[in-house]
PDB file of C-alpha atoms and ligand atoms in Angstrom:
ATOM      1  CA  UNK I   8     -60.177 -50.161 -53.355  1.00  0.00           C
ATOM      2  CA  UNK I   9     -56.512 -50.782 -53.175  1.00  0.00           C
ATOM      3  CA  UNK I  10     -56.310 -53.373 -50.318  1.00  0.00           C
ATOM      4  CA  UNK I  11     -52.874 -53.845 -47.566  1.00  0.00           C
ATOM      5  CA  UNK I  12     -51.893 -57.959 -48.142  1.00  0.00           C
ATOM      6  CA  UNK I  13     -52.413 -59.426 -45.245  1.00  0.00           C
ATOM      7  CA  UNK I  14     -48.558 -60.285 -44.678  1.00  0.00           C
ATOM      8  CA  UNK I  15     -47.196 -57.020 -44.624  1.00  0.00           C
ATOM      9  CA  UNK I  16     -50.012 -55.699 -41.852  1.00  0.00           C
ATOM     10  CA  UNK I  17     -48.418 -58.571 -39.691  1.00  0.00           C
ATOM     11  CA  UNK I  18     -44.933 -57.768 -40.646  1.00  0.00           C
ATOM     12  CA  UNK I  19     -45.614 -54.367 -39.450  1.00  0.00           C
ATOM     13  CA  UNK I  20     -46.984 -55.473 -36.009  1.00  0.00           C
ATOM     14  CA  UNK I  21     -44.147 -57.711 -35.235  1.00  0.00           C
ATOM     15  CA  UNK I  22     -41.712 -55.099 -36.593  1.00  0.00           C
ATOM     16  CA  UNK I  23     -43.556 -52.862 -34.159  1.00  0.00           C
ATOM     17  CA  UNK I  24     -43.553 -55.129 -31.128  1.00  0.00           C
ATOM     18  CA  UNK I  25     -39.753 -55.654 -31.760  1.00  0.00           C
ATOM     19  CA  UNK I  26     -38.336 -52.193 -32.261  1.00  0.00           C
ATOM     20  CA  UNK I  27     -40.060 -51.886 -28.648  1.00  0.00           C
ATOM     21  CA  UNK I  28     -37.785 -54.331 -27.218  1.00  0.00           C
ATOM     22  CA  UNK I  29     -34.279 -51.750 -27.217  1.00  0.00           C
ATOM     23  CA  UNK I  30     -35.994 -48.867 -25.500  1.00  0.00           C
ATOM     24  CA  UNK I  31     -37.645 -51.068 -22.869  1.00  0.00           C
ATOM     25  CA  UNK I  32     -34.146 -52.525 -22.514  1.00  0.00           C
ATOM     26  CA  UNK I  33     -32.917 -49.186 -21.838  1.00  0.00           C
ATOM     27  CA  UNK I  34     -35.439 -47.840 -19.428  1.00  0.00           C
ATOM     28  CA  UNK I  35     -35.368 -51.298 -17.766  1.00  0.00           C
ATOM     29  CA  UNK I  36     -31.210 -50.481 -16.815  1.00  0.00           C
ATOM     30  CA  UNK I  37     -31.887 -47.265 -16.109  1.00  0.00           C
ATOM     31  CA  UNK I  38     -33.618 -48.349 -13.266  1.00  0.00           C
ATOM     32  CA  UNK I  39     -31.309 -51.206 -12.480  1.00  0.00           C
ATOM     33  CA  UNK I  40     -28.378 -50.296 -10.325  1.00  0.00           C
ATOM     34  CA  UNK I  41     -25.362 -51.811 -11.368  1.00  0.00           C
ATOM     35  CA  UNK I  42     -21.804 -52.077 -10.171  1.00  0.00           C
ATOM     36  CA  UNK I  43     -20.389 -51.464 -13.856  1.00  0.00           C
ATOM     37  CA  UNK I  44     -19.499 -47.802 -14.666  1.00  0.00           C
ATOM     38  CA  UNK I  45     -21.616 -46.683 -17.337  1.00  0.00           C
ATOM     39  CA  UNK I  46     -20.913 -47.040 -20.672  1.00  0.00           C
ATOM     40  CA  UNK I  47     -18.678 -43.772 -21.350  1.00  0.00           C
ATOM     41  CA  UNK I  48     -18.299 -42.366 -24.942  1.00  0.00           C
ATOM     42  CA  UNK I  49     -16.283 -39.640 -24.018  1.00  0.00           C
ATOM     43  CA  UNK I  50     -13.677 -40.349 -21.716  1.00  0.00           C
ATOM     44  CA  UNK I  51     -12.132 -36.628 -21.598  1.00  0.00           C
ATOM     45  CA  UNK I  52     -10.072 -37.159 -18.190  1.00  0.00           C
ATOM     46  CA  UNK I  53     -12.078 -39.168 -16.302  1.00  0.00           C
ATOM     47  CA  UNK I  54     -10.113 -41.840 -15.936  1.00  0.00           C
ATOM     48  CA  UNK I  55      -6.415 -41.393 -15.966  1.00  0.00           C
ATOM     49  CA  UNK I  56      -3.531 -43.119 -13.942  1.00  0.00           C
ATOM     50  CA  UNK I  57      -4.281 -41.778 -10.392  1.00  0.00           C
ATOM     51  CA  UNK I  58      -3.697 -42.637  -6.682  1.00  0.00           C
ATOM     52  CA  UNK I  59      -7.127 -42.894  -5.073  1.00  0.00           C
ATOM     53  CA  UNK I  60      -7.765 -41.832  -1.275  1.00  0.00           C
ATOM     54  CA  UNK I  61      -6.235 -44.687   0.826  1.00  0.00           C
ATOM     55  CA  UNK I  62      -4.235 -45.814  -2.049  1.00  0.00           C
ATOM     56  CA  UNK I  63      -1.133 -47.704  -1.379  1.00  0.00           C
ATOM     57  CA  UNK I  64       1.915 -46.387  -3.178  1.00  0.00           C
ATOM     58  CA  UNK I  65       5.413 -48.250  -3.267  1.00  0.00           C
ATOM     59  CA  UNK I  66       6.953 -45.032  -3.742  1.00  0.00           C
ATOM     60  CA  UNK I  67       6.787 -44.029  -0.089  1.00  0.00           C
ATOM     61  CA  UNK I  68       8.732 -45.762   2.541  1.00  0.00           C
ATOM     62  CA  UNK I  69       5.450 -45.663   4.238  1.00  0.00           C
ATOM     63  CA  UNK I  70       3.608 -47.194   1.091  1.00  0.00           C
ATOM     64  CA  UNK I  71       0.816 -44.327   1.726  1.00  0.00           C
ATOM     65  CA  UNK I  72      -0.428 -42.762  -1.930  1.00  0.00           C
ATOM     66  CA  UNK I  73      -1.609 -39.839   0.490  1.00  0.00           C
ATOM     67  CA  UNK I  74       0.778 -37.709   1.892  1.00  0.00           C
ATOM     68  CA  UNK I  75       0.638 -35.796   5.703  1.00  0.00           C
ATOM     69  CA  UNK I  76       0.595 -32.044   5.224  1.00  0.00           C
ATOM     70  CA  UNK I  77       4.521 -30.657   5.522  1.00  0.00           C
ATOM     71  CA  UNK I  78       5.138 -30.188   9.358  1.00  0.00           C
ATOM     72  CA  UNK I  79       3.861 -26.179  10.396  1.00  0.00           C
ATOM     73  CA  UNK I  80       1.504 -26.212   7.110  1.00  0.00           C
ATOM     74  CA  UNK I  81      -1.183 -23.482   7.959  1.00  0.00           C
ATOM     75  CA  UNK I  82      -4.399 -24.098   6.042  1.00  0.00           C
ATOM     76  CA  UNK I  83      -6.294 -21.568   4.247  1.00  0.00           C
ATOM     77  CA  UNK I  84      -8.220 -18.953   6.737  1.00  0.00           C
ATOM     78  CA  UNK I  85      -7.026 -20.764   9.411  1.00  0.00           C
ATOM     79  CA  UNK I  86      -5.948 -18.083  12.273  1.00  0.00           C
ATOM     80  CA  UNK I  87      -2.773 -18.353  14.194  1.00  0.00           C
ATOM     81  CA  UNK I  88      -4.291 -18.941  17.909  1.00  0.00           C
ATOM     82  CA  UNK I  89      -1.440 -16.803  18.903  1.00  0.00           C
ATOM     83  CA  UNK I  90      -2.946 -13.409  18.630  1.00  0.00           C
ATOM     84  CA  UNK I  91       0.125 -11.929  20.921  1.00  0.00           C
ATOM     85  CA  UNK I  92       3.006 -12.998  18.669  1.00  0.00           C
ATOM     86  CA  UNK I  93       0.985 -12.659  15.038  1.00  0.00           C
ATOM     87  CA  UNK I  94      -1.131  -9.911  15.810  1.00  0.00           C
ATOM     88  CA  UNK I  95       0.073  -7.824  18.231  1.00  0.00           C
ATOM     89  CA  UNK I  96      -3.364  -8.398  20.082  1.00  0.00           C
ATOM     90  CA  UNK I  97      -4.177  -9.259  23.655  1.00  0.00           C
ATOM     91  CA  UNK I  98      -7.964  -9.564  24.507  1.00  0.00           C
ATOM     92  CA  UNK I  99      -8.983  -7.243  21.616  1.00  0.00           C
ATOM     93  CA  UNK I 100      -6.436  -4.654  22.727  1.00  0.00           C
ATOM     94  CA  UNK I 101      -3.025  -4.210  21.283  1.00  0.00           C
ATOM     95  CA  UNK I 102      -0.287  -5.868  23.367  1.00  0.00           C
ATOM     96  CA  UNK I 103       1.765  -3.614  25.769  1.00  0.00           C
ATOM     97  CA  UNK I 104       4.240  -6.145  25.999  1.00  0.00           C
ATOM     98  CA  UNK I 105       6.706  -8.769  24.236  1.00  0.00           C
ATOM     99  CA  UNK I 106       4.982 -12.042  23.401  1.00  0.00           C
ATOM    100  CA  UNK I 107       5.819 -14.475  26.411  1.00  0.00           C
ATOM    101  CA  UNK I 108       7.819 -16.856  24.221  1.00  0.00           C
ATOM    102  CA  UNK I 109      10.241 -13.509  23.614  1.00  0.00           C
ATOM    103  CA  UNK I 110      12.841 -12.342  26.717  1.00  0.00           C
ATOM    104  CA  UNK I 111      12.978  -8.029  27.522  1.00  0.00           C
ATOM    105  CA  UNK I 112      16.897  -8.291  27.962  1.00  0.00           C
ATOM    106  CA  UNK I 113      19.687  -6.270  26.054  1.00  0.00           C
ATOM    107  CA  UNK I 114      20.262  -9.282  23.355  1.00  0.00           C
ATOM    108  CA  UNK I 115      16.486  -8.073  22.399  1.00  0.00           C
ATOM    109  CA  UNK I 116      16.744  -4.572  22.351  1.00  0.00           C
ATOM    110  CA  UNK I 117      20.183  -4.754  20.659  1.00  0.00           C
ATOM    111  CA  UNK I 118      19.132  -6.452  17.663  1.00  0.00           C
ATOM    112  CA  UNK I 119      15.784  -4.401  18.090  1.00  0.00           C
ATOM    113  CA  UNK I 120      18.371  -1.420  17.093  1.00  0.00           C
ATOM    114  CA  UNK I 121      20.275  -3.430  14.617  1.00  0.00           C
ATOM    115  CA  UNK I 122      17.058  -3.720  12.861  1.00  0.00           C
ATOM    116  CA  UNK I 123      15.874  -0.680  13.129  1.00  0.00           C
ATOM    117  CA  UNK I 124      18.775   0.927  11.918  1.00  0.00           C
ATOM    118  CA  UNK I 125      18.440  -1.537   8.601  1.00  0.00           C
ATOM    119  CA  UNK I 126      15.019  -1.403   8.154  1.00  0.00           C
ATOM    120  CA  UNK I 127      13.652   2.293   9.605  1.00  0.00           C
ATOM    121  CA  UNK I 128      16.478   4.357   9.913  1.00  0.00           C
ATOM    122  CA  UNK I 129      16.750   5.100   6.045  1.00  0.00           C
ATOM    123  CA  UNK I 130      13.127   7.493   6.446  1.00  0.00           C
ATOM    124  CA  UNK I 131      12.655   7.621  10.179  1.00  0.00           C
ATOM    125  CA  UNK I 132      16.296   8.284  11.030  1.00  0.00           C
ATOM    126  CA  UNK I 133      18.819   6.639  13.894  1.00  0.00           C
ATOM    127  CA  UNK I 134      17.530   8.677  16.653  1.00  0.00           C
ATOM    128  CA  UNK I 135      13.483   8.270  15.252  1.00  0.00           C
ATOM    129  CA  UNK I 136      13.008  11.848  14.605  1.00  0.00           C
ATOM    130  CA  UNK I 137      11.828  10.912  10.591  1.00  0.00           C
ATOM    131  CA  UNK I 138      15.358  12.782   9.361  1.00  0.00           C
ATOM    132  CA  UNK I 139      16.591   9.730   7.839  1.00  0.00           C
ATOM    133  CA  UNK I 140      18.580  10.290   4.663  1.00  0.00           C
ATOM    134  CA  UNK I 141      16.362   8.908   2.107  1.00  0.00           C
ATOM    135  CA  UNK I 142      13.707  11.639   4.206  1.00  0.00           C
ATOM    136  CA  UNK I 143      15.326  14.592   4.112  1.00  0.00           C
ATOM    137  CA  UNK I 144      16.526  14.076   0.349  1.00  0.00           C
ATOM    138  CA  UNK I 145      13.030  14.048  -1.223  1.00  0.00           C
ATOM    139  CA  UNK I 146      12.214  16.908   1.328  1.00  0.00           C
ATOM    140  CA  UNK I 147      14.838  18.733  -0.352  1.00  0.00           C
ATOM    141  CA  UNK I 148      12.929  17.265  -3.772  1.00  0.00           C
ATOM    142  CA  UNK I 149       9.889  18.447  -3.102  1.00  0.00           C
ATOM    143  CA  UNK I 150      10.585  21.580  -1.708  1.00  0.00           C
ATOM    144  CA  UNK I 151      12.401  22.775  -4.467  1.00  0.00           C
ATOM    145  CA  UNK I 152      12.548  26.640  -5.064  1.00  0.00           C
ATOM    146  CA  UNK I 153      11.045  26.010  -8.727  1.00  0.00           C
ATOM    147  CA  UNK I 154       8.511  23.162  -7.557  1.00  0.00           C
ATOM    148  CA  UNK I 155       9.424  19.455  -7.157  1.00  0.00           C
ATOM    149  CA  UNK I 156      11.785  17.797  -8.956  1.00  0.00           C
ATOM    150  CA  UNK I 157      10.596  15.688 -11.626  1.00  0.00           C
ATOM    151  CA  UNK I 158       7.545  16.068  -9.528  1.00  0.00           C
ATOM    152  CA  UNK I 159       8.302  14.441  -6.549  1.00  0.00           C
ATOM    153  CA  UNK I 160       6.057  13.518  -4.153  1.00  0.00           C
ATOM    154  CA  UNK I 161       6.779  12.616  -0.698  1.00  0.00           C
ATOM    155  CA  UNK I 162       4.810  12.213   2.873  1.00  0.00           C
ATOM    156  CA  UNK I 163       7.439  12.973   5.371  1.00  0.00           C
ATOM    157  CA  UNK I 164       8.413  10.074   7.352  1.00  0.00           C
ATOM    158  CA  UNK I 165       6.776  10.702  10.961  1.00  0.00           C
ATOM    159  CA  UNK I 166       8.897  11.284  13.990  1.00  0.00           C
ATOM    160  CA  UNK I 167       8.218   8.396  16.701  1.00  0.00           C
ATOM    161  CA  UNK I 168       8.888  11.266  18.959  1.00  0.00           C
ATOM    162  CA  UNK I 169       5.206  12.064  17.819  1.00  0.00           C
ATOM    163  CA  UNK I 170       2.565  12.708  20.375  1.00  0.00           C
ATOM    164  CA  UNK I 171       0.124  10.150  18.586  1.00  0.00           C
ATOM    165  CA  UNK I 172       3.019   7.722  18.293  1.00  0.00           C
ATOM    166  CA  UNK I 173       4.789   8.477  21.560  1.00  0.00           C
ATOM    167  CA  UNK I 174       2.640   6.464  23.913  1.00  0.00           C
ATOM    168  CA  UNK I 175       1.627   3.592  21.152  1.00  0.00           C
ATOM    169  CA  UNK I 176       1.479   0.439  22.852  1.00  0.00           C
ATOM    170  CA  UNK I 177       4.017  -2.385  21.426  1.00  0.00           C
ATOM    171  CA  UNK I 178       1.675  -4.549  19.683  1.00  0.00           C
ATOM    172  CA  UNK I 179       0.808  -1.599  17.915  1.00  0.00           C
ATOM    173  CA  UNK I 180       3.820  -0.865  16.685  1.00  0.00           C
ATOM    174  CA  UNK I 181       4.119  -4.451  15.652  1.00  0.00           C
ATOM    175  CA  UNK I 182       0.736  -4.172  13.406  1.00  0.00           C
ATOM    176  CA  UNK I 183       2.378  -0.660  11.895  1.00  0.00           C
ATOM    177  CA  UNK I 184       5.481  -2.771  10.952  1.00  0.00           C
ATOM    178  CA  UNK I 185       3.928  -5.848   9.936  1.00  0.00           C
ATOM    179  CA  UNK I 186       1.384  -3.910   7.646  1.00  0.00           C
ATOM    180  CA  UNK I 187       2.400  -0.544   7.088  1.00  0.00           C
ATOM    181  CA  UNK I 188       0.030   2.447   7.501  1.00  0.00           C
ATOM    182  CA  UNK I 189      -1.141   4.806   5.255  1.00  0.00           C
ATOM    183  CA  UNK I 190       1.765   5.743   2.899  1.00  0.00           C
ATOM    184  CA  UNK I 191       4.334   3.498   4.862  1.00  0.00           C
ATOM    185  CA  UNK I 192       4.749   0.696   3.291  1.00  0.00           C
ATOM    186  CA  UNK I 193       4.789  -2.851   5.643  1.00  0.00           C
ATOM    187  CA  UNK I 194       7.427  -4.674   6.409  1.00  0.00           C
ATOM    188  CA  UNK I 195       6.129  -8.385   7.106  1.00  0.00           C
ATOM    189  CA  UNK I 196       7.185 -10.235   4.400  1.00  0.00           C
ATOM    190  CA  UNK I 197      10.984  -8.916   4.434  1.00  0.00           C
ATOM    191  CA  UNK I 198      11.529  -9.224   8.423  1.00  0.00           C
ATOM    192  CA  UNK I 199      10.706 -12.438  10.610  1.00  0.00           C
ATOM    193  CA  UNK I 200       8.221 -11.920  13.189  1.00  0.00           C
ATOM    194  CA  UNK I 201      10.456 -12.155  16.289  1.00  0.00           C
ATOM    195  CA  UNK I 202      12.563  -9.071  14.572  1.00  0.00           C
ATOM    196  CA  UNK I 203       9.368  -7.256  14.095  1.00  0.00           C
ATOM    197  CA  UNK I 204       9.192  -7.643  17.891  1.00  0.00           C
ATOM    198  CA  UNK I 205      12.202  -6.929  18.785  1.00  0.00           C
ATOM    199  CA  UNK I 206      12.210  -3.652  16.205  1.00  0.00           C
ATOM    200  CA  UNK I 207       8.682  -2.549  18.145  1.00  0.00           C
ATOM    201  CA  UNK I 208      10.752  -3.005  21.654  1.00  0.00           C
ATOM    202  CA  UNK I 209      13.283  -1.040  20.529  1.00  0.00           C
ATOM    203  CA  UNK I 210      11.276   2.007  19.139  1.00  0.00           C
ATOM    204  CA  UNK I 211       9.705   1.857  22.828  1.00  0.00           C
ATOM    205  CA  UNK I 212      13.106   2.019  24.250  1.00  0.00           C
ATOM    206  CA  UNK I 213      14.063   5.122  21.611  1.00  0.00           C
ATOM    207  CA  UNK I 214      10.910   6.779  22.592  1.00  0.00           C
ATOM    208  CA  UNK I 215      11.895   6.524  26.462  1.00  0.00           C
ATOM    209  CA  UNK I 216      15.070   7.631  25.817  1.00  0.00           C
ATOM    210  CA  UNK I 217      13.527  11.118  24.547  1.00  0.00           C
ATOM    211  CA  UNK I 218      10.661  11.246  27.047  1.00  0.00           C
ATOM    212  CA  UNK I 219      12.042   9.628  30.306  1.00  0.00           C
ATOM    213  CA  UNK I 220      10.470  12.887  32.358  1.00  0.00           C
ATOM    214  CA  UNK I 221      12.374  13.424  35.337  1.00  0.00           C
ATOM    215  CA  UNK I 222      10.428  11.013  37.781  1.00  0.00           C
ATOM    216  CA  UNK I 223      11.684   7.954  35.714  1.00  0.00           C
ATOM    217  CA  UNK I 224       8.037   6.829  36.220  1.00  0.00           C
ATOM    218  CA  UNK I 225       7.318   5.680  32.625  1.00  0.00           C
ATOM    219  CA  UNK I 226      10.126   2.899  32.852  1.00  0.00           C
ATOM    220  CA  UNK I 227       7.714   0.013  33.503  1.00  0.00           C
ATOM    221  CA  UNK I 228       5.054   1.648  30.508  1.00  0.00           C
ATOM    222  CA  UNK I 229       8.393   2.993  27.722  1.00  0.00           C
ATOM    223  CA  UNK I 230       9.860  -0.903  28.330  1.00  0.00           C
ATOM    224  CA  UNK I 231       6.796  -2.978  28.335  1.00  0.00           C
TER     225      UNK I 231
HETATM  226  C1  LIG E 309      10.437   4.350   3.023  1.00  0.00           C
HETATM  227  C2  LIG E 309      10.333   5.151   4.222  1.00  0.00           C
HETATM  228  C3  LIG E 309       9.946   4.429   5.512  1.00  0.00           C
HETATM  229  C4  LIG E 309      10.532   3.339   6.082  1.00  0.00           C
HETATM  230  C5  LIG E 309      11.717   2.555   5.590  1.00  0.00           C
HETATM  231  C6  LIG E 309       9.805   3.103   7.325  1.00  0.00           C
HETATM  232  N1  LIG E 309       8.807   4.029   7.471  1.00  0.00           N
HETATM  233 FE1  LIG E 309       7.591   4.234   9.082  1.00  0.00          FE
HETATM  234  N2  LIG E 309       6.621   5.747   8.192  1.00  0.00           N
HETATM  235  C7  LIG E 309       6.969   6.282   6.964  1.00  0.00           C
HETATM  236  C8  LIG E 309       6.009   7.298   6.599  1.00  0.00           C
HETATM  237  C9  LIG E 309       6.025   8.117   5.313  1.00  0.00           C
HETATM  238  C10 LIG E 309       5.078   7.366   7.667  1.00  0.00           C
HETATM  239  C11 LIG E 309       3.868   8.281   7.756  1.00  0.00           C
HETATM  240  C12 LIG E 309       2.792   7.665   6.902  1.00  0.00           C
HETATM  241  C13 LIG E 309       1.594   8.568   6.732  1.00  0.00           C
HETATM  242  O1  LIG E 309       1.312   9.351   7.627  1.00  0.00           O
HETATM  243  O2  LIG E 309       0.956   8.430   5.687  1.00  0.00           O
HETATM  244  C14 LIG E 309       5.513   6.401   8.646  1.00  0.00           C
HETATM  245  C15 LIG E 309       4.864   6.177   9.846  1.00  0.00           C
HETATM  246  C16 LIG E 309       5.340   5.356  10.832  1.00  0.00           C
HETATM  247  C17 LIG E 309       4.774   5.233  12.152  1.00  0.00           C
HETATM  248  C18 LIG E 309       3.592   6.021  12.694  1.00  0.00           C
HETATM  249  C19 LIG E 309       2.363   5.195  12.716  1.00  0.00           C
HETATM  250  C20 LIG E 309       1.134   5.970  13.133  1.00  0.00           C
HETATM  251  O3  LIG E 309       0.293   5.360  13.817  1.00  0.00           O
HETATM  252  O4  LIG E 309       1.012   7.154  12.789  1.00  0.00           O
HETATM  253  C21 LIG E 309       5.522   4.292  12.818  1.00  0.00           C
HETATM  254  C22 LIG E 309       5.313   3.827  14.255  1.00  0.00           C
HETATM  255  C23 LIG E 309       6.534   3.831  11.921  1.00  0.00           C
HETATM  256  N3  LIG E 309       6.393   4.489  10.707  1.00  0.00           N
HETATM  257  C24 LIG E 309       7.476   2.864  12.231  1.00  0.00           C
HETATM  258  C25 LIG E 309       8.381   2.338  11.323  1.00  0.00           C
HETATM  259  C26 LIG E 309       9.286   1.264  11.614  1.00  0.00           C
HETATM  260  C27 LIG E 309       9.407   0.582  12.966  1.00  0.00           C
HETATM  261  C28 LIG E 309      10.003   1.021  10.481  1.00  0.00           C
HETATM  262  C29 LIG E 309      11.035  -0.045  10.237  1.00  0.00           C
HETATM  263  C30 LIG E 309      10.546  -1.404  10.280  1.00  0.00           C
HETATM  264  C31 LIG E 309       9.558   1.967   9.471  1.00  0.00           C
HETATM  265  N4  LIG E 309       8.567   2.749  10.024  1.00  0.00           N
HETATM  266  C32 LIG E 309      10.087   2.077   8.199  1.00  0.00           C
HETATM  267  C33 LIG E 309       8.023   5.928   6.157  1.00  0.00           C
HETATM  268  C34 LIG E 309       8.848   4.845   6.387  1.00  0.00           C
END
């Protein structure tokens, strides 16, 4: 029978033995913490030029790499703790008056109008009635003998003279202004919040002015 020599059985053992030595090595730093990063084949982005947290940086006249949020930053989701002047809110119920930081005198009220008559008049008219010009043209669209033209469509502006709108409270206004409603488009982003207010004051003030009753006893409730 063909027999192994001798020599190459022990080469084989050694060989053995010694090819155990890497993995061992390996298992043995696994377990070994080590201040070193670990060895990284692929570097992808993980370590590009970068200011850490706490960084200095020469740039700044501060020398802070980290930079203070710009002055009146809001953070994401965080609410305004002013309900009054951002929501129109009081206590869960819409506000029946100005926000405190905001005065109920003529300069109000007059560029109240001055808004209104930029902003609202165009649908809901001067006077509030919802006969604005840009209102009673697509009426006269849409109610064309031989069906709308180019088929218009149209919601007619609503009067503020309204019963449902009549006796809305301010901050209510404010929300309808700041949001929209239904087909009315909102008006936040194009008109600063203290105009919104002062636009809401003055529909309360056109809304008086049509429904003053003869006792004058709505003053305090049409000018809050
Ligand atoms: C492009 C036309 C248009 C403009 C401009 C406009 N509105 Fe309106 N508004 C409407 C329409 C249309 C409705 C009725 C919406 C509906 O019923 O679907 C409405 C409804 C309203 C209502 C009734 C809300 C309710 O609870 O029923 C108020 C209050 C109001 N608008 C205030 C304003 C004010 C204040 C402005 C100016 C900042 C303004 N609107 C600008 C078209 C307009």
């Amino acid at each position: 029978m063909f027999k192994i020599p001798r020599i190459i059985v022990y080469v084989l053992m050694i060989g053995g033995c010694i090819a155990l030595i890497p993995p061992l090595v390996f298992a043995r730093m696994r377990a070994t913490p080590s201040p070193n990063r670990p060895i990284h084949i692929f570097w992808d982005m993980d370590f590009q030029p970068k200011f850490k947290a706490q960084a200095p940086n020469p740039l700044f006249a501060d020398g802070r790499a980290m930079r203070p949020p710009v002055q009146g930053s809001v953070a994401r989701g965080e609410s305004y703790v002013d309900t009054h002047m951002f929501e129109g809110v009081v206590d869960g119920q819409w506000a029946t008056a100005l926000p405190t930081s905001m005065k109920l005198d003529q300069a109000t009220l007059e560029r109240g109008q001055q808004r209104f008559n930029i902003y609202c008049s165009a649908c809901h008219g001067y006077s509030g009635y919802g006969d604005g010009a840009v209102n009673q043209r697509a009426m006269e669209l849409v109610s064309n003998v031989n069906g709308p033209v180019n088929g218009t469509q149209w919601v007619a502006a609503k009067s503020l003279h309204d019963e449902t709108t009549r006796h809305q409270p301010m901050g209510q206004l404010f929300n309808t202004i700041t949001h929209g409603i239904r087909n009315m488009a909102g008006y936040g982003a194009q008109i600063s919040v203290t105009d919104r207010w002062a636009i809401a004051a003055y529909v309360k003030a056109l809304q008086f002015s049509q429904d003053a009753g003869s006792s004058g006893a709505k003053v305090a409730g049409a000018a809050n």
